[in-house]
C-alpha positions as a Python dict, from the first residue, in 0.01 Angstrom:
ca = {
    (1, 'X'): (0, 0, 0),
    (2, 'X'): (97, -116, -346),
    (3, 'X'): (308, -419, -426),
    (4, 'X'): (457, -541, -750),
    (5, 'X'): (606, -877, -821),
    (6, 'X'): (704, -873, -1188),
    (7, 'X'): (630, -610, -1453),
    (8, 'X'): (685, -688, -1819),
    (9, 'X'): (622, -509, -2147),
    (10, 'X'): (388, -635, -2413),
    (11, 'X'): (576, -618, -2742),
    (12, 'X'): (369, -865, -2938),
    (13, 'X'): (476, -1218, -3030),
    (14, 'X'): (612, -1230, -3382),
    (15, 'X'): (917, -1455, -3374),
    (16, 'X'): (714, -1762, -3469),
    (17, 'X'): (540, -1566, -3743),
    (18, 'X'): (873, -1488, -3908),
    (19, 'X'): (935, -1126, -3806),
    (20, 'X'): (1252, -981, -3957),
    (21, 'X'): (1370, -847, -3619),
    (22, 'X'): (1332, -1106, -3344),
    (23, 'X'): (1421, -974, -3003),
    (24, 'X'): (1434, -1030, -2629),
    (25, 'X'): (1283, -804, -2367),
    (26, 'X'): (1248, -921, -2010),
    (27, 'X'): (1236, -764, -1665),
    (28, 'X'): (1275, -968, -1346),
    (29, 'X'): (1253, -879, -977),
    (30, 'X'): (1425, -1074, -701),
    (31, 'X'): (1140, -999, -459),
    (32, 'X'): (817, -799, -447),
    (33, 'X'): (852, -424, -396),
    (34, 'X'): (605, -245, -171),
    (35, 'X'): (526, 127, -159),
    (36, 'X'): (299, 290, 100),
    (37, 'X'): (311, 650, -21),
    (38, 'X'): (35, 904, 22),
    (39, 'X'): (-67, 1156, -246),
    (40, 'X'): (157, 1461, -229),
    (41, 'X'): (429, 1290, -26),
    (42, 'X'): (779, 1434, -39),
    (43, 'X'): (1022, 1187, -197),
    (44, 'X'): (1401, 1183, -179),
    (45, 'X'): (1565, 1007, -475),
    (46, 'X'): (1925, 886, -466),
    (47, 'X'): (2063, 690, -762),
    (48, 'X'): (2423, 571, -783),
    (49, 'X'): (2587, 420, -1089),
    (50, 'X'): (2890, 199, -1030),
    (51, 'X'): (2919, 75, -1388),
    (52, 'X'): (3144, 198, -1666),
    (53, 'X'): (2845, 343, -1851),
    (54, 'X'): (2784, 703, -1745),
    (55, 'X'): (2487, 770, -1973),
    (56, 'X'): (2235, 583, -1759),
    (57, 'X'): (1981, 856, -1686),
    (58, 'X'): (1787, 659, -1426),
    (59, 'X'): (1774, 930, -1159),
    (60, 'X'): (1628, 1181, -1401),
    (61, 'X'): (1368, 928, -1516),
    (62, 'X'): (1258, 844, -1160),
    (63, 'X'): (1237, 1208, -1050),
    (64, 'X'): (1045, 1315, -1358),
    (65, 'X'): (794, 1031, -1323),
    (66, 'X'): (729, 1105, -956),
    (67, 'X'): (684, 1478, -1021),
    (68, 'X'): (440, 1402, -1302),
    (69, 'X'): (235, 1204, -1052),
    (70, 'X'): (221, 1499, -813),
    (71, 'X'): (492, 1402, -565),
    (72, 'X'): (740, 1661, -444),
    (73, 'X'): (1098, 1550, -508),
    (74, 'X'): (1320, 1696, -235),
    (75, 'X'): (1697, 1735, -208),
    (76, 'X'): (1738, 1602, 146),
    (77, 'X'): (1627, 1276, 303),
    (78, 'X'): (1553, 1473, 621),
    (79, 'X'): (1264, 1645, 442),
    (80, 'X'): (1122, 1329, 286),
    (81, 'X'): (822, 1111, 362),
    (82, 'X'): (957, 844, 127),
    (83, 'X'): (1307, 753, 16),
    (84, 'X'): (1394, 586, -313),
    (85, 'X'): (1750, 459, -336),
    (86, 'X'): (1884, 275, -639),
    (87, 'X'): (2226, 149, -739),
    (88, 'X'): (2306, 49, -1097),
    (89, 'X'): (2525, -254, -1026),
    (90, 'X'): (2585, -395, -1373),
    (91, 'X'): (2542, -303, -1737),
    (92, 'X'): (2695, -522, -2004),
    (93, 'X'): (2668, -830, -2222),
    (94, 'X'): (2455, -1123, -2111),
    (95, 'X'): (2748, -1366, -2105),
    (96, 'X'): (2949, -1126, -1887),
    (97, 'X'): (2653, -1098, -1651),
    (98, 'X'): (2642, -1476, -1622),
    (99, 'X'): (3018, -1513, -1566),
    (100, 'X'): (3025, -1241, -1297),
    (101, 'X'): (2717, -1363, -1111),
    (102, 'X'): (2496, -1075, -1220),
    (103, 'X'): (2200, -1289, -1326),
    (104, 'X'): (1903, -1344, -1097),
    (105, 'X'): (1814, -1704, -1017),
    (106, 'X'): (1478, -1812, -889),
    (107, 'X'): (1316, -1479, -974),
    (108, 'X'): (981, -1426, -1141),
    (109, 'X'): (1056, -1432, -1511),
    (110, 'X'): (923, -1469, -1863),
    (111, 'X'): (1075, -1420, -2206),
    (112, 'X'): (907, -1196, -2457),
    (113, 'X'): (963, -1225, -2829),
    (114, 'X'): (887, -930, -3047),
    (115, 'X'): (1010, -668, -3289),
    (116, 'X'): (1193, -421, -3069),
    (117, 'X'): (1163, -154, -3333),
    (118, 'X'): (806, -108, -3210),
    (119, 'X'): (905, -59, -2849),
    (120, 'X'): (817, 311, -2835),
    (121, 'X'): (464, 234, -2952),
    (122, 'X'): (435, -58, -2713),
    (123, 'X'): (543, 163, -2426),
    (124, 'X'): (289, 433, -2508),
    (125, 'X'): (8, 179, -2526),
    (126, 'X'): (116, -38, -2236),
    (127, 'X'): (-179, -191, -2053),
    (128, 'X'): (-144, -331, -1701),
    (129, 'X'): (-387, -549, -1512),
    (130, 'X'): (-397, -576, -1136),
    (131, 'X'): (-353, -924, -995),
    (132, 'X'): (-385, -1075, -651),
    (133, 'X'): (-238, -869, -369),
    (134, 'X'): (-229, -555, -581),
    (135, 'X'): (57, -675, -800),
    (136, 'X'): (87, -524, -1144),
    (137, 'X'): (146, -759, -1435),
    (138, 'X'): (186, -698, -1805),
    (139, 'X'): (53, -972, -2031),
    (140, 'X'): (349, -1171, -2158),
    (141, 'X'): (429, -1448, -2401),
    (142, 'X'): (691, -1690, -2272),
    (143, 'X'): (957, -1745, -2533),
    (144, 'X'): (1261, -1876, -2346),
    (145, 'X'): (1577, -1671, -2309),
    (146, 'X'): (1809, -1959, -2401),
    (147, 'X'): (1638, -2007, -2738),
    (148, 'X'): (1617, -1637, -2815),
    (149, 'X'): (1985, -1584, -2733),
    (150, 'X'): (2073, -1803, -3027),
    (151, 'X'): (1831, -1618, -3254),
    (152, 'X'): (1942, -1268, -3155),
    (153, 'X'): (2309, -1334, -3084),
    (154, 'X'): (2493, -1325, -2755),
    (155, 'X'): (2696, -1022, -2863),
    (156, 'X'): (2373, -829, -2907),
    (157, 'X'): (2209, -919, -2576),
    (158, 'X'): (2261, -696, -2271),
    (159, 'X'): (2173, -703, -1904),
    (160, 'X'): (2118, -402, -1678),
    (161, 'X'): (2092, -482, -1306),
    (162, 'X'): (1974, -234, -1043),
    (163, 'X'): (1931, -266, -666),
    (164, 'X'): (1626, -72, -550),
    (165, 'X'): (1508, 24, -203),
    (166, 'X'): (1200, 219, -96),
    (167, 'X'): (1174, 341, 263),
    (168, 'X'): (861, 477, 426),
    (169, 'X'): (995, 738, 667),
    (170, 'X'): (675, 735, 875),
    (171, 'X'): (741, 386, 1011),
    (172, 'X'): (1093, 321, 870),
    (173, 'X'): (976, 14, 680),
    (174, 'X'): (1203, -76, 391),
    (175, 'X'): (1116, -272, 76),
    (176, 'X'): (1408, -384, -139),
    (177, 'X'): (1462, -583, -457),
    (178, 'X'): (1704, -631, -742),
    (179, 'X'): (1564, -536, -1083),
    (180, 'X'): (1720, -704, -1384),
    (181, 'X'): (1642, -611, -1743),
    (182, 'X'): (1755, -822, -2038),
    (183, 'X'): (1727, -680, -2388),
    (184, 'X'): (1854, -818, -2717),
    (185, 'X'): (1824, -744, -3085),
    (186, 'X'): (2055, -796, -3378),
    (187, 'X'): (2305, -507, -3410),
    (188, 'X'): (2196, -364, -3074),
    (189, 'X'): (2463, -163, -2889),
    (190, 'X'): (2510, -120, -2515),
    (191, 'X'): (2406, 245, -2539),
    (192, 'X'): (2094, 151, -2731),
    (193, 'X'): (2004, -119, -2480),
    (194, 'X'): (2039, 122, -2189),
    (195, 'X'): (1818, 384, -2353),
    (196, 'X'): (1547, 126, -2409),
    (197, 'X'): (1528, -26, -2063),
    (198, 'X'): (1589, 267, -1827),
    (199, 'X'): (1230, 402, -1842),
    (200, 'X'): (1092, 58, -1759),
    (201, 'X'): (1340, -7, -1480),
    (202, 'X'): (1229, 323, -1330),
    (203, 'X'): (865, 219, -1371),
    (204, 'X'): (918, -87, -1151),
    (205, 'X'): (939, 162, -862),
    (206, 'X'): (752, 474, -974),
    (207, 'X'): (460, 268, -1107),
    (208, 'X'): (377, 179, -746),
    (209, 'X'): (344, 539, -626),
}
């Protein structure tokens, strides 16, 4: 059984050093997620998107990641050993997320300052360490979202919020959490923010298989 509390990217701290592109990248979970899959399990994936943004390719990302790991992705929950269900609840500006109640409170959190232009490299070279209870943690540098919002600009800071549920069909145990990603960079668009965070939102679940 694998459990994750909070997973965060290492982008490198460079705001204090005067980087030309300060940024925010943070992922928070409302509760630990637990997966008890066995190698070769059949997995049913169902992802719904109730936001106005239709280019959120989360389902494709989750399915591809699971298949790469050797799991069989099936088209019916009746065939499955594991079920992964996700709903994209919100995608939009940080201030809108706050005003509509789409910000997690009391969740595990930590701000990360870094040049987001290097995100692809950071993602390829991501290193995770295993903590107590099997949780996966990425090394992080706390920077403070409130401070970074002023540096990056509220009109360039976006939140994507996803409800995730994993069900072990063998014993019908369900593990559920809300995953919230915050990303900000000067001149960042909503489409750009979504493209950057979707692989890592998917990883909060698929990384446990």
